[in-house]
Short mmCIF file of C-alpha atoms in Angstrom, two decimals:
data_model
loop_
_atom_site.label_atom_id
_atom_site.label_comp_id
_atom_site.label_asym_id
_atom_site.label_seq_id
_atom_site.Cartn_x
_atom_site.Cartn_y
_atom_site.Cartn_z
CA UNK A 69 35.78 70.70 128.99
CA UNK A 70 35.12 74.09 128.42
CA UNK A 71 37.59 75.66 130.40
CA UNK A 72 40.62 73.22 128.92
CA UNK A 73 39.57 74.64 125.42
CA UNK A 74 39.57 77.94 126.68
CA UNK A 75 42.73 78.01 128.14
CA UNK A 76 43.88 76.25 124.61
CA UNK A 77 42.36 79.22 122.73
CA UNK A 78 44.48 81.63 124.69
CA UNK A 79 47.73 80.13 124.63
CA UNK A 80 47.24 79.91 120.84
CA UNK A 81 46.62 83.26 120.59
CA UNK A 82 49.66 84.50 122.53
CA UNK A 83 52.21 82.12 120.38
CA UNK A 84 50.49 83.82 117.99
CA UNK A 85 50.36 86.33 118.92
CA UNK A 86 54.13 86.86 119.90
CA UNK A 87 55.04 85.00 116.55
CA UNK A 88 53.18 88.65 115.12
CA UNK A 89 54.85 90.86 117.42
CA UNK A 90 58.86 88.70 116.52
CA UNK A 91 57.92 89.08 112.85
CA UNK A 92 56.93 93.10 112.89
CA UNK A 93 60.68 93.87 112.56
CA UNK A 94 61.21 91.38 109.93
CA UNK A 95 58.39 92.64 108.16
CA UNK A 96 58.78 96.47 108.47
CA UNK A 97 62.56 96.55 107.90
CA UNK A 98 63.39 96.93 103.99
CA UNK A 99 66.96 96.38 102.38
CA UNK A 100 66.55 99.91 101.09
CA UNK A 101 66.69 101.64 104.24
CA UNK A 102 69.48 99.89 105.85
CA UNK A 103 71.99 103.13 104.62
CA UNK A 104 70.91 106.12 106.40
CA UNK A 105 70.38 108.92 104.45
CA UNK A 106 72.96 112.08 104.23
CA UNK A 107 72.41 115.10 106.90
CA UNK A 108 73.06 118.73 107.53
CA UNK A 109 72.96 119.52 103.20
CA UNK A 110 74.36 123.31 102.66
CA UNK A 111 75.31 124.82 99.51
CA UNK A 112 78.32 127.13 100.13
CA UNK A 113 78.22 129.24 96.59
CA UNK A 114 80.97 132.17 96.21
CA UNK A 115 81.46 134.21 92.79
CA UNK A 116 79.06 131.58 91.24
CA UNK A 117 81.03 128.67 91.88
CA UNK A 118 78.32 126.12 93.78
CA UNK A 119 78.91 123.58 95.91
CA UNK A 120 76.68 121.57 97.97
CA UNK A 121 77.57 119.91 100.68
CA UNK A 122 76.21 117.44 103.01
CA UNK A 123 77.95 115.19 106.34
CA UNK A 124 79.02 112.16 104.79
CA UNK A 125 77.70 108.60 105.83
CA UNK A 126 80.20 106.50 107.61
CA UNK A 127 80.25 102.94 107.49
CA UNK A 128 83.67 101.45 108.52
CA UNK A 129 85.42 100.05 106.01
CA UNK A 130 83.78 100.65 103.48
CA UNK A 131 83.60 103.68 100.97
CA UNK A 132 80.01 105.11 100.30
CA UNK A 133 78.95 106.78 97.14
CA UNK A 134 76.49 109.19 96.94
CA UNK A 135 74.07 110.95 94.20
CA UNK A 136 72.99 114.17 94.02
CA UNK A 137 69.67 115.11 91.82
CA UNK A 138 68.35 118.78 90.95
CA UNK A 139 65.09 120.28 90.24
CA UNK A 140 64.33 123.88 88.64
CA UNK A 141 61.58 125.83 89.88
CA UNK A 142 60.17 125.02 86.79
CA UNK A 143 59.84 121.32 87.85
CA UNK A 144 58.73 122.05 90.90
CA UNK A 145 55.84 123.74 89.89
CA UNK A 146 54.38 121.95 86.68
CA UNK A 147 56.01 118.62 87.26
CA UNK A 148 57.05 117.97 90.78
CA UNK A 149 58.07 114.08 90.24
CA UNK A 150 61.24 115.20 87.51
CA UNK A 151 64.56 115.22 89.31
CA UNK A 152 67.38 115.47 86.86
CA UNK A 153 70.68 113.81 87.47
CA UNK A 154 73.72 116.11 88.62
CA UNK A 155 76.00 116.62 85.55
CA UNK A 156 78.98 115.21 87.73
CA UNK A 157 77.86 113.86 91.04
CA UNK A 158 76.00 110.08 89.46
CA UNK A 159 77.75 108.03 92.23
CA UNK A 160 80.80 110.64 93.89
CA UNK A 161 82.65 110.06 96.88
CA UNK A 162 83.15 112.99 97.95
CA UNK A 163 80.77 114.49 100.46
CA UNK A 164 80.56 117.76 98.47
CA UNK A 165 79.21 118.25 94.86
CA UNK A 166 79.71 121.42 92.52
CA UNK A 167 76.63 121.71 90.90
CA UNK A 168 77.37 124.81 88.60
CA UNK A 169 76.70 123.84 85.84
CA UNK A 170 72.61 122.64 87.07
CA UNK A 171 72.08 126.03 88.43
CA UNK A 172 71.89 127.54 85.17
CA UNK A 173 69.14 130.17 85.43
CA UNK A 174 68.84 133.04 88.21
CA UNK A 175 65.36 130.95 90.15
CA UNK A 176 65.41 129.01 93.31
CA UNK A 177 66.76 124.70 92.99
CA UNK A 178 65.83 121.90 95.02
CA UNK A 179 68.72 119.67 95.80
CA UNK A 180 69.02 115.96 97.04
CA UNK A 181 71.62 113.11 98.09
CA UNK A 182 71.40 110.05 98.54
CA UNK A 183 74.07 107.50 100.16
CA UNK A 184 74.36 104.09 98.13
CA UNK A 185 76.58 101.07 99.37
CA UNK A 186 76.54 97.88 96.59
CA UNK A 187 72.97 97.21 96.96
CA UNK A 188 72.43 99.36 99.35
CA UNK A 189 70.63 103.14 98.58
CA UNK A 190 69.76 105.58 101.63
CA UNK A 191 66.90 107.74 101.43
CA UNK A 192 66.91 111.23 99.76
CA UNK A 193 67.61 113.95 101.63
CA UNK A 194 66.79 117.77 100.36
CA UNK A 195 68.47 120.33 100.70
CA UNK A 196 66.37 122.39 103.04
CA UNK A 197 65.86 126.01 101.63
CA UNK A 198 65.50 125.94 98.17
CA UNK A 199 69.15 127.59 96.54
CA UNK A 200 68.66 129.98 94.33
CA UNK A 201 72.44 131.84 92.35
CA UNK A 202 71.73 135.18 93.21
CA UNK A 203 72.74 134.23 96.99
CA UNK A 204 76.09 133.76 95.92
CA UNK A 205 78.95 136.08 97.92
CA UNK A 206 80.72 138.06 95.14
CA UNK A 207 84.79 138.84 96.36
CA UNK A 208 86.25 141.37 94.97
CA UNK A 209 88.62 140.87 92.39
CA UNK A 210 92.10 139.99 92.18
CA UNK A 211 94.06 142.91 90.18
CA UNK A 212 97.59 143.70 89.30
CA UNK A 213 98.68 146.74 88.74
CA UNK A 214 101.83 147.65 86.42
CA UNK A 215 103.55 150.56 83.93
CA UNK A 216 104.24 150.00 80.66
CA UNK A 217 105.97 152.82 79.81
CA UNK A 218 104.07 155.44 80.89
CA UNK A 219 100.85 153.43 80.61
CA UNK A 220 98.43 152.55 82.75
CA UNK A 221 98.04 148.77 82.64
CA UNK A 222 95.41 146.36 84.57
CA UNK A 223 95.54 142.96 84.36
CA UNK A 224 92.31 141.39 86.02
CA UNK A 225 91.08 137.74 87.91
CA UNK A 226 89.94 135.46 84.88
CA UNK A 227 86.24 134.64 87.22
CA UNK A 228 84.73 133.49 83.93
CA UNK A 229 82.21 134.22 81.12
CA UNK A 230 79.81 135.83 83.56
CA UNK A 231 81.64 137.97 85.23
CA UNK A 232 82.50 142.04 84.27
CA UNK A 233 84.38 144.51 85.62
CA UNK A 234 83.64 148.15 86.39
CA UNK A 235 87.52 149.47 87.01
CA UNK A 236 87.81 152.86 88.48
CA UNK A 237 91.07 154.93 88.21
CA UNK A 238 91.56 157.95 88.83
CA UNK A 239 95.02 161.34 89.49
CA UNK A 240 95.75 161.21 93.66
CA UNK A 241 95.87 165.12 93.41
CA UNK A 242 92.73 167.04 94.86
CA UNK A 243 89.49 167.25 93.33
CA UNK A 244 90.72 165.05 90.38
CA UNK A 245 87.73 163.45 88.23
CA UNK A 246 87.45 159.55 88.22
CA UNK A 247 87.38 157.96 85.37
CA UNK A 248 85.56 154.37 84.66
CA UNK A 249 86.06 151.75 81.91
CA UNK A 250 83.69 148.66 81.92
CA UNK A 251 86.13 145.54 80.45
CA UNK A 252 84.82 142.68 79.48
CA UNK A 253 86.52 139.70 80.46
CA UNK A 254 89.63 139.36 82.47
CA UNK A 255 92.79 137.71 82.43
CA UNK A 256 93.91 139.86 79.72
CA UNK A 257 96.31 143.12 80.21
CA UNK A 258 93.89 146.34 79.68
CA UNK A 259 95.53 149.54 79.34
CA UNK A 260 93.81 151.80 81.29
CA UNK A 261 95.55 155.24 80.86
CA UNK A 262 98.90 157.00 79.41
CA UNK A 263 100.64 158.52 82.52
CA UNK A 264 101.99 161.95 83.02
CA UNK A 265 105.50 161.66 84.38
CA UNK A 266 106.14 162.74 87.98
CA UNK A 267 101.97 161.88 88.88
CA UNK A 268 100.76 159.24 90.69
CA UNK A 269 97.59 157.37 89.67
CA UNK A 270 95.17 154.97 91.69
CA UNK A 271 92.38 152.43 90.82
CA UNK A 272 90.03 149.97 92.17
CA UNK A 273 87.40 147.55 91.03
CA UNK A 274 84.65 145.12 91.67
CA UNK A 275 82.79 142.40 89.43
CA UNK A 276 79.68 143.03 87.86
CA UNK A 277 78.17 139.71 87.01
CA UNK A 278 74.65 139.92 84.40
CA UNK A 279 72.64 137.32 85.33
CA UNK A 280 71.93 137.73 88.28
CA UNK A 281 72.38 141.52 88.50
CA UNK A 282 75.18 142.62 91.15
CA UNK A 283 77.94 143.89 91.49
CA UNK A 284 81.09 142.71 93.87
CA UNK A 285 82.46 145.06 96.80
CA UNK A 286 85.93 147.13 95.19
CA UNK A 287 88.69 145.96 95.53
CA UNK A 288 91.77 147.94 97.58
CA UNK A 289 92.75 150.31 96.19
CA UNK A 290 96.40 150.71 94.42
CA UNK A 291 98.43 153.54 93.09
CA UNK A 292 101.58 153.76 91.05
CA UNK A 293 103.90 156.83 90.47
CA UNK A 294 105.50 157.67 87.24
CA UNK A 295 109.03 159.38 88.25
CA UNK A 296 109.53 162.99 86.52
CA UNK A 297 112.44 163.80 84.06
CA UNK A 298 115.91 164.94 85.99
CA UNK A 299 115.59 167.78 83.81
CA UNK A 300 112.60 169.73 82.71
CA UNK A 301 111.96 169.67 78.59
CA UNK A 302 112.93 173.13 78.03
CA UNK A 303 116.01 172.79 79.72
CA UNK A 304 116.87 170.30 77.78
CA UNK A 305 116.35 172.13 75.06
CA UNK A 306 119.23 174.71 76.31
CA UNK A 307 121.06 171.94 76.33
CA UNK A 308 121.44 170.83 73.49
CA UNK A 309 121.77 174.40 71.72
CA UNK A 310 125.08 175.41 73.58
CA UNK A 311 126.00 171.80 72.66
CA UNK A 312 125.59 172.63 68.95
CA UNK A 313 127.25 175.63 70.20
CA UNK A 314 130.00 174.21 72.09
CA UNK A 315 130.82 171.99 68.34
CA UNK A 316 131.14 174.97 66.35
CA UNK A 317 133.23 177.54 68.86
CA UNK A 318 135.72 174.82 70.41
CA UNK A 319 137.56 174.16 66.86
CA UNK A 320 137.66 177.39 65.78
CA UNK A 321 139.10 178.29 69.10
CA UNK A 322 141.85 175.54 69.07
CA UNK A 323 142.41 177.02 64.86
CA UNK A 324 142.63 180.31 66.46
CA UNK A 325 144.88 179.54 69.06
CA UNK A 326 146.87 176.86 66.74
CA UNK A 327 147.93 180.44 64.59
CA UNK A 328 148.92 182.34 67.19
CA UNK A 329 151.87 180.39 68.45
CA UNK A 330 152.70 179.73 65.50
CA UNK A 331 153.43 182.90 64.59
CA UNK A 332 154.74 183.69 67.88
CA UNK A 333 157.41 180.82 67.78
CA UNK A 334 158.28 180.33 64.07
CA UNK A 335 156.96 183.89 62.64
CA UNK A 336 157.90 183.85 59.22
CA UNK A 337 160.18 186.56 57.61
CA UNK A 338 158.77 188.82 54.93
CA UNK A 339 160.37 192.08 53.04
CA UNK A 340 158.71 194.55 52.42
CA UNK A 341 157.60 195.02 48.96
CA UNK A 342 158.88 198.57 48.80
CA UNK A 343 162.45 197.39 49.60
CA UNK A 344 162.46 194.41 47.67
CA UNK A 345 164.80 194.60 44.10
CA UNK A 346 163.74 193.32 40.95
CA UNK A 347 165.59 193.38 37.83
CA UNK A 348 163.98 195.60 36.54
CA UNK A 349 165.13 199.05 37.11
CA UNK A 350 163.49 200.72 39.84
CA UNK A 351 162.14 204.14 40.79
CA UNK A 352 164.55 205.49 43.42
CA UNK A 353 164.33 208.16 45.67
CA UNK A 354 167.65 210.17 45.82
CA UNK A 355 167.74 213.09 48.78
CA UNK A 356 170.55 215.60 49.49
CA UNK A 357 170.34 217.38 52.77
CA UNK A 358 171.49 220.43 51.85
CA UNK A 359 168.62 220.91 48.86
CA UNK A 360 164.92 222.05 50.28
CA UNK A 361 164.17 221.14 46.10
CA UNK A 362 162.51 217.84 45.43
CA UNK A 363 164.39 215.48 45.12
CA UNK A 364 165.89 214.47 42.12
CA UNK A 365 164.73 211.13 41.02
CA UNK A 366 167.14 208.96 38.85
CA UNK A 367 166.90 205.80 37.32
CA UNK A 368 169.60 203.71 38.75
CA UNK A 369 171.08 200.50 38.16
CA UNK A 370 171.75 197.86 40.45
CA UNK A 371 175.75 198.20 40.22
CA UNK A 372 175.74 201.85 40.27
CA UNK A 373 173.41 201.69 43.47
CA UNK A 374 175.80 199.22 45.10
CA UNK A 375 179.03 201.59 44.37
CA UNK A 376 176.54 204.11 45.74
CA UNK A 377 176.57 202.12 49.50
CA UNK A 378 179.74 201.38 49.18
CA UNK A 379 180.98 204.99 48.33
CA UNK B 62 47.18 179.72 64.22
CA UNK B 63 47.73 178.72 68.26
CA UNK B 64 45.67 176.13 68.14
CA UNK B 65 47.82 173.66 65.79
CA UNK B 66 50.42 174.58 67.11
CA UNK B 67 49.47 173.47 70.90
CA UNK B 68 47.85 170.44 69.35
CA UNK B 69 51.36 169.72 67.74
CA UNK B 70 53.63 170.36 70.49
CA UNK B 71 50.72 167.84 72.90
CA UNK B 72 50.77 164.86 69.83
CA UNK B 73 54.89 165.60 69.53
CA UNK B 74 54.76 165.43 73.87
CA UNK B 75 52.63 161.87 73.86
CA UNK B 76 54.61 160.64 71.19
CA UNK B 77 58.04 161.40 72.71
CA UNK B 78 56.17 159.63 76.39
CA UNK B 79 55.29 156.84 74.59
CA UNK B 80 58.43 156.28 72.88
CA UNK B 81 60.61 156.54 76.37
CA UNK B 82 57.94 154.46 77.58
CA UNK B 83 58.64 151.82 75.82
CA UNK B 84 62.07 152.02 75.18
CA UNK B 85 62.04 150.93 78.88
CA UNK B 86 60.10 148.43 78.20
CA UNK B 87 62.21 147.20 75.33
CA UNK B 88 65.18 147.12 77.86
CA UNK B 89 63.37 145.10 80.92
CA UNK B 90 64.70 141.56 79.87
CA UNK B 91 68.41 143.37 79.62
CA UNK B 92 69.80 141.55 82.34
CA UNK B 93 69.36 138.18 81.11
CA UNK B 94 72.08 136.02 79.87
CA UNK B 95 70.42 135.50 76.13
CA UNK B 96 73.86 133.88 75.18
CA UNK B 97 73.65 130.64 77.92
CA UNK B 98 69.95 129.83 76.51
CA UNK B 99 70.82 130.29 73.02
CA UNK B 100 73.64 127.93 73.99
CA UNK B 101 72.00 125.71 75.37
CA UNK B 102 69.21 125.40 72.32
CA UNK B 103 71.94 125.13 69.69
CA UNK B 104 73.27 121.85 71.61
CA UNK B 105 70.09 120.34 71.22
CA UNK B 106 68.14 122.02 68.10
CA UNK B 107 69.20 119.05 65.80
CA UNK B 108 67.96 116.70 68.05
CA UNK B 109 64.83 118.60 68.75
CA UNK B 110 64.42 119.34 64.98
CA UNK B 111 64.81 115.28 63.97
CA UNK B 112 61.68 114.68 66.43
CA UNK B 113 60.02 116.73 64.04
CA UNK B 114 57.25 114.84 62.02
CA UNK B 115 55.48 118.03 60.32
CA UNK B 116 58.31 119.83 58.89
CA UNK B 117 56.17 122.00 56.51
CA UNK B 118 54.31 123.23 59.11
CA UNK B 119 55.22 126.25 61.57
CA UNK B 120 53.86 127.25 64.40
CA UNK B 121 55.30 130.85 65.00
CA UNK B 122 55.36 131.63 61.62
CA UNK B 123 53.93 135.03 62.49
CA UNK B 124 56.97 136.20 64.03
CA UNK B 125 59.16 135.35 61.40
CA UNK B 126 57.48 136.29 58.41
CA UNK B 127 55.31 139.11 59.53
CA UNK B 128 57.64 141.16 61.22
CA UNK B 129 55.15 143.19 62.24
CA UNK B 130 54.96 143.65 65.90
CA UNK B 131 55.06 147.27 66.38
CA UNK B 132 57.15 148.47 69.25
CA UNK B 133 54.00 149.02 71.34
CA UNK B 134 53.18 145.55 71.07
CA UNK B 135 56.39 143.92 71.49
CA UNK B 136 55.96 143.84 75.92
CA UNK B 137 52.85 141.90 75.57
CA UNK B 138 53.54 139.55 72.82
CA UNK B 139 56.88 138.14 75.01
CA UNK B 140 54.84 137.67 78.38
CA UNK B 141 51.83 135.98 76.12
CA UNK B 142 54.76 134.09 73.92
CA UNK B 143 57.10 133.13 77.26
CA UNK B 144 53.89 131.79 78.74
CA UNK B 145 52.69 129.72 75.62
CA UNK B 146 56.40 128.72 76.36
CA UNK B 147 56.64 127.32 79.72
CA UNK B 148 51.95 126.81 80.17
CA UNK B 149 52.06 124.40 77.41
CA UNK B 150 55.12 123.96 75.37
CA UNK B 151 57.71 122.65 77.88
CA UNK B 152 54.47 120.67 79.85
CA UNK B 153 53.44 118.75 76.78
CA UNK B 154 56.98 117.94 76.09
CA UNK B 155 57.54 114.07 77.07
CA UNK B 156 61.69 113.79 76.75
CA UNK B 157 63.29 110.71 77.93
CA UNK B 158 67.27 111.70 76.97
CA UNK B 159 68.80 113.26 80.21
CA UNK B 160 71.16 115.16 78.27
CA UNK B 161 68.04 116.75 76.48
CA UNK B 162 66.75 116.98 79.14
CA UNK B 163 68.78 118.75 81.20
CA UNK B 164 69.25 121.33 78.50
CA UNK B 165 65.17 122.22 78.03
CA UNK B 166 65.23 122.17 82.36
CA UNK B 167 68.08 124.83 81.72
CA UNK B 168 65.87 126.67 79.49
CA UNK B 169 62.49 126.85 81.03
CA UNK B 170 63.90 127.98 84.02
CA UNK B 171 65.08 130.80 82.40
CA UNK B 172 61.81 131.51 80.50
CA UNK B 173 60.09 131.61 84.30
CA UNK B 174 63.45 134.38 85.22
CA UNK B 175 62.18 135.86 82.37
CA UNK B 176 58.65 136.05 83.41
CA UNK B 177 59.54 136.95 86.50
CA UNK B 178 62.07 139.84 85.61
CA UNK B 179 59.04 140.91 82.99
CA UNK B 180 56.85 141.27 85.88
CA UNK B 181 58.67 143.59 87.54
CA UNK B 182 59.16 145.48 84.84
CA UNK B 183 55.56 145.99 84.59
CA UNK B 184 54.59 146.81 87.76
CA UNK B 185 56.17 150.41 86.85
CA UNK B 186 55.13 150.64 83.81
CA UNK B 187 51.56 149.78 81.82
CA UNK B 188 51.97 146.74 79.31
CA UNK B 189 48.74 146.98 77.68
CA UNK B 190 47.62 144.13 75.00
CA UNK B 191 46.39 145.84 72.35
CA UNK B 192 43.87 143.85 69.68
CA UNK B 193 46.61 143.06 67.19
CA UNK B 194 49.48 141.30 69.68
CA UNK B 195 46.09 139.58 71.54
CA UNK B 196 45.54 138.68 67.67
CA UNK B 197 49.42 138.03 66.86
CA UNK B 198 49.12 134.93 70.05
CA UNK B 199 46.05 133.86 69.04
CA UNK B 200 47.14 132.63 65.94
CA UNK B 201 50.09 130.80 67.19
CA UNK B 202 47.94 128.86 70.05
CA UNK B 203 45.43 127.72 67.09
CA UNK B 204 48.64 126.70 65.41
CA UNK B 205 49.49 124.83 67.98
CA UNK B 206 46.11 123.30 68.78
CA UNK B 207 45.48 122.25 65.07
CA UNK B 208 48.37 119.68 65.95
CA UNK B 209 48.23 116.33 67.56
CA UNK B 210 49.72 117.64 71.30
CA UNK B 211 53.43 116.09 71.45
CA UNK B 212 53.65 117.08 67.73
CA UNK B 213 53.09 120.53 67.92
CA UNK B 214 55.35 120.41 71.61
CA UNK B 215 58.56 118.81 70.04
CA UNK B 216 57.74 121.85 66.74
CA UNK B 217 57.72 124.71 69.37
CA UNK B 218 60.45 123.57 70.79
CA UNK B 219 62.61 122.84 67.80
CA UNK B 220 61.14 126.93 66.79
CA UNK B 221 63.55 128.06 69.57
CA UNK B 222 65.39 130.08 68.39
CA UNK B 223 62.56 132.13 65.98
CA UNK B 224 61.82 133.02 69.53
CA UNK B 225 65.36 134.09 70.99
CA UNK B 226 66.42 135.79 68.45
CA UNK B 227 63.48 137.95 67.93
CA UNK B 228 63.26 138.56 71.62
CA UNK B 229 67.19 139.59 70.89
CA UNK B 230 66.13 141.92 68.16
CA UNK B 231 63.00 143.27 70.13
CA UNK B 232 64.36 143.65 73.77
CA UNK B 233 68.10 145.06 72.60
CA UNK B 234 70.12 142.42 74.97
CA UNK B 235 73.40 141.64 74.01
CA UNK B 236 75.25 138.35 74.35
CA UNK B 237 77.82 138.40 77.05
CA UNK B 238 80.00 136.52 74.81
#
């Protein structure tokens, strides 16, 4: 009888244990953790644009959504239970999130992501090392150098309000002084220098982010040259004076030549005054060859004169 | 006759060194993006100040009415007031609205950065707390303690523009915009 009871007890215990072990997986399984948490969280930050990225959670035939939350150093020190939903990524599709508008101070930020599918949500996956925006990669700025007549003009890439630019420019000749100009924002043409003709000028630029106190490396140097004038200024002055002279001399010459031609081709015959016969009596000088005495002067009329000629 | 000249010379040198030292300290926060902090506050100012239940009382009055903070005391007062906000005000305020919480978080974290910058600056130069500076901050703490914690926190948050303007003026921080 005792043996039978013992066997029954054993069977009952085994059954109970078997049932319990069978139930364990069901008890432990929580709907919340069916969905795997996103892995491989990382932040790619370039020119103060911060992108949180992770490996996507693949569920065949389904679209998984993601939620991102952040916590600044203040929260992690004074209120560690507070996580703030990201401005743009509450239920986002892509396995990345632009957290630029969330990371607004130069302190370490904790970031976490979880996946959502219907009513299922995964566990939070936290970024391994807190992200500080002072680790952003700063690239040299794009710049466009133009010549506006003799003016050296630069237009820099617009990188947003947090960026200022340091522009260095110099005349390409030995011993030339390097000038530096601070440009507050990109996207607008800025006048650097009025260039001298025939000289070459070189420019390079770098960015400065005040919020993190860092500079980028300098961009590639770009040089421009201004064509020299064909005739130097002095020669131009001479040319002007010569031109004015020509304007005066040539007409005079032409006029003179005209007069000469007139004289040579069609001269105007004019009787000298002494041979002119007028109606008024004239004094005539009549001379006799024989007489050495002073010639007598006689007043003759024109008729008498004619008779004298005929005889 | 030589003694007065020598002592005057010494006094002049000391004064010059003090002013140089203070000028350096005043420029400690020069790299802070004050414009962003001011902007964040402007967006929530009306909502915060609307929650203020004691409009006739001020906590930061000593900054506004007494423009008494001498250059020598600027470093100490800045340090103390940043600690006041970070250690007391932000902690005591529980913000349910996520949009406002986001802006308060931005300001709080920026203040944390300013504290670090100020500390680095102090390592190179002295930041003594004279009696006057200590008195000013004690008055502010006393004003805060006289009110119920949540009201005091809301009121102090609402007076952030006074503190920000004071920092900008005393630390020669120019807005980047």
